[in-house]
mmCIF file of C-alpha atoms in Angstrom:
data_model
loop_
_atom_site.group_PDB
_atom_site.id
_atom_site.type_symbol
_atom_site.label_atom_id
_atom_site.label_comp_id
_atom_site.label_asym_id
_atom_site.label_seq_id
_atom_site.Cartn_x
_atom_site.Cartn_y
_atom_site.Cartn_z
ATOM 1 C CA UNK S 1 -0.060 -0.028 -0.011
ATOM 2 C CA UNK S 2 0.979 3.620 -0.514
ATOM 3 C CA UNK S 3 2.683 5.830 2.105
ATOM 4 C CA UNK S 4 0.101 8.133 3.504
ATOM 5 C CA UNK S 5 1.323 11.605 4.862
ATOM 6 C CA UNK S 6 -0.473 13.905 7.194
ATOM 7 C CA UNK S 7 1.118 17.378 7.212
ATOM 8 C CA UNK S 8 0.012 18.619 10.594
ATOM 9 C CA UNK S 9 1.333 19.431 14.100
ATOM 10 C CA UNK S 10 3.123 17.419 15.336
ATOM 11 C CA UNK S 11 3.917 15.645 11.998
ATOM 12 C CA UNK S 12 3.164 12.008 11.659
ATOM 13 C CA UNK S 13 3.925 9.393 8.915
ATOM 14 C CA UNK S 14 1.527 6.498 8.901
ATOM 15 C CA UNK S 15 2.708 3.665 6.756
ATOM 16 C CA UNK S 16 0.720 0.497 6.077
ATOM 17 C CA UNK S 17 2.766 -2.593 5.475
ATOM 18 C CA UNK S 18 0.864 -5.833 5.248
ATOM 19 C CA UNK S 19 -2.091 -4.122 6.879
ATOM 20 C CA UNK S 20 -0.054 -3.128 9.997
ATOM 21 C CA UNK S 21 0.504 0.565 10.553
ATOM 22 C CA UNK S 22 3.830 1.992 11.519
ATOM 23 C CA UNK S 23 3.805 5.400 13.104
ATOM 24 C CA UNK S 24 6.802 7.635 13.154
ATOM 25 C CA UNK S 25 7.260 11.267 13.774
ATOM 26 C CA UNK S 26 9.453 14.012 12.414
ATOM 27 C CA UNK S 27 10.481 17.396 13.715
ATOM 28 C CA UNK S 28 7.584 19.813 13.807
ATOM 29 C CA UNK S 29 7.771 23.055 11.771
ATOM 30 C CA UNK S 30 9.191 25.781 13.754
ATOM 31 C CA UNK S 31 6.663 28.525 12.713
ATOM 32 C CA UNK S 32 3.474 27.055 14.190
ATOM 33 C CA UNK S 33 1.984 30.312 15.701
ATOM 34 C CA UNK S 34 -1.852 29.879 16.004
ATOM 35 C CA UNK S 35 -1.672 26.031 15.755
ATOM 36 C CA UNK S 36 -3.460 23.985 18.462
ATOM 37 C CA UNK S 37 -4.154 20.407 19.116
ATOM 38 C CA UNK S 38 -6.802 18.328 21.071
ATOM 39 C CA UNK S 39 -7.295 14.656 21.595
ATOM 40 C CA UNK S 40 -10.343 12.547 21.318
ATOM 41 C CA UNK S 41 -10.147 9.204 23.303
ATOM 42 C CA UNK S 42 -12.384 6.603 24.776
ATOM 43 C CA UNK S 43 -13.422 2.962 24.357
ATOM 44 C CA UNK S 44 -14.168 1.330 21.024
ATOM 45 C CA UNK S 45 -17.373 2.463 19.486
ATOM 46 C CA UNK S 46 -17.851 5.602 21.623
ATOM 47 C CA UNK S 47 -17.783 7.901 18.653
ATOM 48 C CA UNK S 48 -14.239 9.367 18.373
ATOM 49 C CA UNK S 49 -13.843 8.847 14.666
ATOM 50 C CA UNK S 50 -17.506 10.085 14.072
ATOM 51 C CA UNK S 51 -16.954 13.134 16.141
ATOM 52 C CA UNK S 52 -13.915 14.242 14.386
ATOM 53 C CA UNK S 53 -15.598 13.691 10.986
ATOM 54 C CA UNK S 54 -18.536 15.725 12.210
ATOM 55 C CA UNK S 55 -16.395 18.961 12.839
ATOM 56 C CA UNK S 56 -13.347 18.651 10.549
ATOM 57 C CA UNK S 57 -12.983 20.993 7.754
ATOM 58 C CA UNK S 58 -10.966 18.471 5.746
ATOM 59 C CA UNK S 59 -11.610 15.003 4.785
ATOM 60 C CA UNK S 60 -10.403 13.141 7.957
ATOM 61 C CA UNK S 61 -7.457 10.840 7.876
ATOM 62 C CA UNK S 62 -8.147 7.487 9.521
ATOM 63 C CA UNK S 63 -6.231 4.224 10.198
ATOM 64 C CA UNK S 64 -9.310 1.925 10.624
ATOM 65 C CA UNK S 65 -8.905 -1.667 9.939
ATOM 66 C CA UNK S 66 -11.194 -4.633 9.928
ATOM 67 C CA UNK S 67 -11.686 -5.727 13.598
ATOM 68 C CA UNK S 68 -10.493 -9.332 14.230
ATOM 69 C CA UNK S 69 -10.762 -9.737 17.959
ATOM 70 C CA UNK S 70 -13.761 -9.220 20.367
ATOM 71 C CA UNK S 71 -14.077 -5.744 19.057
ATOM 72 C CA UNK S 72 -15.713 -7.036 15.759
ATOM 73 C CA UNK S 73 -18.916 -7.833 17.910
ATOM 74 C CA UNK S 74 -19.194 -4.058 18.464
ATOM 75 C CA UNK S 75 -18.167 -2.534 15.083
ATOM 76 C CA UNK S 76 -16.695 -3.832 11.850
ATOM 77 C CA UNK S 77 -13.809 -1.382 11.667
ATOM 78 C CA UNK S 78 -11.624 0.004 14.401
ATOM 79 C CA UNK S 79 -8.918 2.547 14.732
ATOM 80 C CA UNK S 80 -5.399 1.015 15.064
ATOM 81 C CA UNK S 81 -3.225 4.103 15.083
ATOM 82 C CA UNK S 82 -5.064 7.414 14.941
ATOM 83 C CA UNK S 83 -7.673 9.611 13.270
ATOM 84 C CA UNK S 84 -6.871 13.021 12.169
ATOM 85 C CA UNK S 85 -8.892 16.098 11.080
ATOM 86 C CA UNK S 86 -8.570 19.903 11.394
ATOM 87 C CA UNK S 87 -10.689 22.962 11.756
ATOM 88 C CA UNK S 88 -10.183 26.694 11.679
ATOM 89 C CA UNK S 89 -11.480 28.629 14.713
ATOM 90 C CA UNK S 90 -13.243 32.073 14.319
ATOM 91 C CA UNK S 91 -10.074 33.849 15.386
ATOM 92 C CA UNK S 92 -8.210 32.253 12.502
ATOM 93 C CA UNK S 93 -6.122 29.860 14.428
ATOM 94 C CA UNK S 94 -5.961 26.216 13.392
ATOM 95 C CA UNK S 95 -7.224 23.409 15.633
ATOM 96 C CA UNK S 96 -5.828 19.942 14.956
ATOM 97 C CA UNK S 97 -7.994 16.956 16.063
ATOM 98 C CA UNK S 98 -6.551 13.508 16.863
ATOM 99 C CA UNK S 99 -8.427 10.419 17.764
ATOM 100 C CA UNK S 100 -6.786 7.643 19.664
ATOM 101 C CA UNK S 101 -7.290 3.916 19.331
ATOM 102 C CA UNK S 102 -9.963 2.619 21.784
ATOM 103 C CA UNK S 103 -8.303 -0.645 22.567
ATOM 104 C CA UNK S 104 -5.731 -0.714 25.421
ATOM 105 C CA UNK S 105 -3.360 -2.918 23.362
ATOM 106 C CA UNK S 106 -2.696 0.252 21.262
ATOM 107 C CA UNK S 107 -2.192 2.431 24.378
ATOM 108 C CA UNK S 108 1.373 3.215 23.242
ATOM 109 C CA UNK S 109 -0.397 5.609 20.828
ATOM 110 C CA UNK S 110 -2.024 7.453 23.636
ATOM 111 C CA UNK S 111 1.217 8.977 24.999
ATOM 112 C CA UNK S 112 2.469 9.714 21.547
ATOM 113 C CA UNK S 113 -0.689 11.543 20.520
ATOM 114 C CA UNK S 114 -1.215 13.547 23.649
ATOM 115 C CA UNK S 115 2.437 15.083 23.379
ATOM 116 C CA UNK S 116 1.847 18.776 22.810
ATOM 117 C CA UNK S 117 -1.892 18.727 23.281
ATOM 118 C CA UNK S 118 -3.926 21.357 24.918
ATOM 119 C CA UNK S 119 -6.488 18.845 26.280
ATOM 120 C CA UNK S 120 -8.376 15.694 25.841
ATOM 121 C CA UNK S 121 -12.116 14.889 25.190
ATOM 122 C CA UNK S 122 -13.140 11.522 26.597
ATOM 123 C CA UNK S 123 -15.988 9.908 24.731
ATOM 124 C CA UNK S 124 -18.026 7.252 26.462
ATOM 125 C CA UNK S 125 -20.679 4.934 25.244
ATOM 126 C CA UNK S 126 -23.635 4.917 27.608
ATOM 127 C CA UNK S 127 -24.876 1.642 25.978
ATOM 128 C CA UNK S 128 -21.695 -0.217 26.972
ATOM 129 C CA UNK S 129 -22.172 -2.701 29.927
ATOM 130 C CA UNK S 130 -20.273 -0.501 32.426
ATOM 131 C CA UNK S 131 -19.642 3.034 31.226
ATOM 132 C CA UNK S 132 -18.805 4.153 34.647
ATOM 133 C CA UNK S 133 -15.927 1.726 34.586
ATOM 134 C CA UNK S 134 -14.804 3.026 31.148
ATOM 135 C CA UNK S 135 -14.733 6.422 32.682
ATOM 136 C CA UNK S 136 -12.546 5.352 35.455
ATOM 137 C CA UNK S 137 -10.293 3.381 33.249
ATOM 138 C CA UNK S 138 -9.691 6.408 30.786
ATOM 139 C CA UNK S 139 -9.347 9.011 33.398
ATOM 140 C CA UNK S 140 -6.761 6.846 35.138
ATOM 141 C CA UNK S 141 -4.822 6.159 31.869
ATOM 142 C CA UNK S 142 -4.644 9.925 31.260
ATOM 143 C CA UNK S 143 -4.440 11.177 34.846
ATOM 144 C CA UNK S 144 -1.017 12.674 34.468
ATOM 145 C CA UNK S 145 -2.036 14.469 31.329
ATOM 146 C CA UNK S 146 -5.283 15.618 32.744
ATOM 147 C CA UNK S 147 -3.488 17.023 35.896
ATOM 148 C CA UNK S 148 -1.775 19.536 33.654
ATOM 149 C CA UNK S 149 -4.280 20.037 30.821
ATOM 150 C CA UNK S 150 -8.043 20.415 30.217
ATOM 151 C CA UNK S 151 -10.486 17.582 29.886
ATOM 152 C CA UNK S 152 -14.159 17.417 28.756
ATOM 153 C CA UNK S 153 -16.584 14.332 28.696
ATOM 154 C CA UNK S 154 -18.920 13.380 26.049
ATOM 155 C CA UNK S 155 -21.538 10.653 26.728
ATOM 156 C CA UNK S 156 -23.057 9.178 23.540
ATOM 157 C CA UNK S 157 -25.956 6.867 22.962
ATOM 158 C CA UNK S 158 -27.797 7.761 26.249
ATOM 159 C CA UNK S 159 -31.142 7.424 24.542
ATOM 160 C CA UNK S 160 -30.661 3.642 24.115
ATOM 161 C CA UNK S 161 -30.546 2.519 27.713
ATOM 162 C CA UNK S 162 -32.486 5.044 29.785
ATOM 163 C CA UNK S 163 -30.322 4.001 32.754
ATOM 164 C CA UNK S 164 -27.538 6.298 33.917
ATOM 165 C CA UNK S 165 -28.098 10.115 34.101
ATOM 166 C CA UNK S 166 -25.589 12.840 33.650
ATOM 167 C CA UNK S 167 -25.719 13.217 37.453
ATOM 168 C CA UNK S 168 -24.413 9.706 37.820
ATOM 169 C CA UNK S 169 -21.342 10.501 35.689
ATOM 170 C CA UNK S 170 -20.772 13.718 37.623
ATOM 171 C CA UNK S 171 -20.987 11.798 40.886
ATOM 172 C CA UNK S 172 -18.377 9.318 39.643
ATOM 173 C CA UNK S 173 -16.114 12.139 38.475
ATOM 174 C CA UNK S 174 -16.330 13.589 41.936
ATOM 175 C CA UNK S 175 -15.284 10.274 43.411
ATOM 176 C CA UNK S 176 -12.231 10.449 40.913
ATOM 177 C CA UNK S 177 -11.452 13.887 41.946
ATOM 178 C CA UNK S 178 -12.220 15.233 38.480
ATOM 179 C CA UNK S 179 -13.981 18.571 37.813
ATOM 180 C CA UNK S 180 -14.811 18.905 34.147
ATOM 181 C CA UNK S 181 -17.591 19.619 31.770
ATOM 182 C CA UNK S 182 -19.805 16.531 30.919
ATOM 183 C CA UNK S 183 -22.393 16.542 28.144
ATOM 184 C CA UNK S 184 -24.745 14.094 26.392
ATOM 185 C CA UNK S 185 -23.866 14.309 22.824
ATOM 186 C CA UNK S 186 -24.600 12.623 19.459
ATOM 187 C CA UNK S 187 -21.249 12.175 17.872
ATOM 188 C CA UNK S 188 -22.733 12.673 14.397
ATOM 189 C CA UNK S 189 -23.942 16.075 15.138
ATOM 190 C CA UNK S 190 -21.603 19.029 14.467
ATOM 191 C CA UNK S 191 -23.193 21.268 17.173
ATOM 192 C CA UNK S 192 -22.957 18.558 19.796
ATOM 193 C CA UNK S 193 -19.323 17.961 19.153
ATOM 194 C CA UNK S 194 -18.612 21.629 19.003
ATOM 195 C CA UNK S 195 -20.138 22.207 22.311
ATOM 196 C CA UNK S 196 -17.683 19.660 23.699
ATOM 197 C CA UNK S 197 -14.712 21.366 21.939
ATOM 198 C CA UNK S 198 -15.804 24.846 23.059
ATOM 199 C CA UNK S 199 -16.149 23.835 26.642
ATOM 200 C CA UNK S 200 -12.703 22.329 26.545
ATOM 201 C CA UNK S 201 -11.095 25.436 24.908
ATOM 202 C CA UNK S 202 -13.017 27.828 27.118
ATOM 203 C CA UNK S 203 -11.527 26.166 30.203
ATOM 204 C CA UNK S 204 -8.162 26.980 28.919
ATOM 205 C CA UNK S 205 -8.674 30.381 27.245
ATOM 206 C CA UNK S 206 -11.988 31.936 26.510
ATOM 207 C CA UNK S 207 -10.436 33.462 23.389
ATOM 208 C CA UNK S 208 -9.963 30.050 21.866
ATOM 209 C CA UNK S 209 -13.416 28.896 22.060
ATOM 210 C CA UNK S 210 -14.757 30.342 18.839
ATOM 211 C CA UNK S 211 -16.589 27.891 16.518
ATOM 212 C CA UNK S 212 -14.924 26.916 13.275
ATOM 213 C CA UNK S 213 -16.173 27.890 9.951
#
């Protein structure tokens, strides 16, 4: 397969060899004023790829492959390296959007992708058997990053189960000593995803929270 290049910040090369992605980085450009980066993470099927697609100004880059393990029971394709999109904010600055793999066996990508990021959006699927356990797992996995950066939580598919309420997630976050915005979202809807992004950016700098074009 052909080499696929994403010219973004930081810069990644994603090479597919025998359907196995190899990710390497090269030194980022020095003139990157007005460039920002956020991460979407969460379990498989929570809506990370869909959310990036909903708000990206460009056709998103994805490393989805056919699922071959227990993941295939949830979805046919799964991200094995990263998703990438970008959008321009009202103030003219560029926001780069990265999605992590949801499977823990690809967690080496989590640290790689969070490097240089402003914050992380954790997507959770309320229809999963134990979404509060998913919340604890991902907050724990990113605790060092979250300690120094912004975080927002998006809950998808809440209409399917009618079980947990946002208050239940907020209570679980309190037990984890996490104070962050949490919203029910439809990852397919631009406005829902932008609400998450704006909440994340506003917690860092109100001047960054303008919606993209």
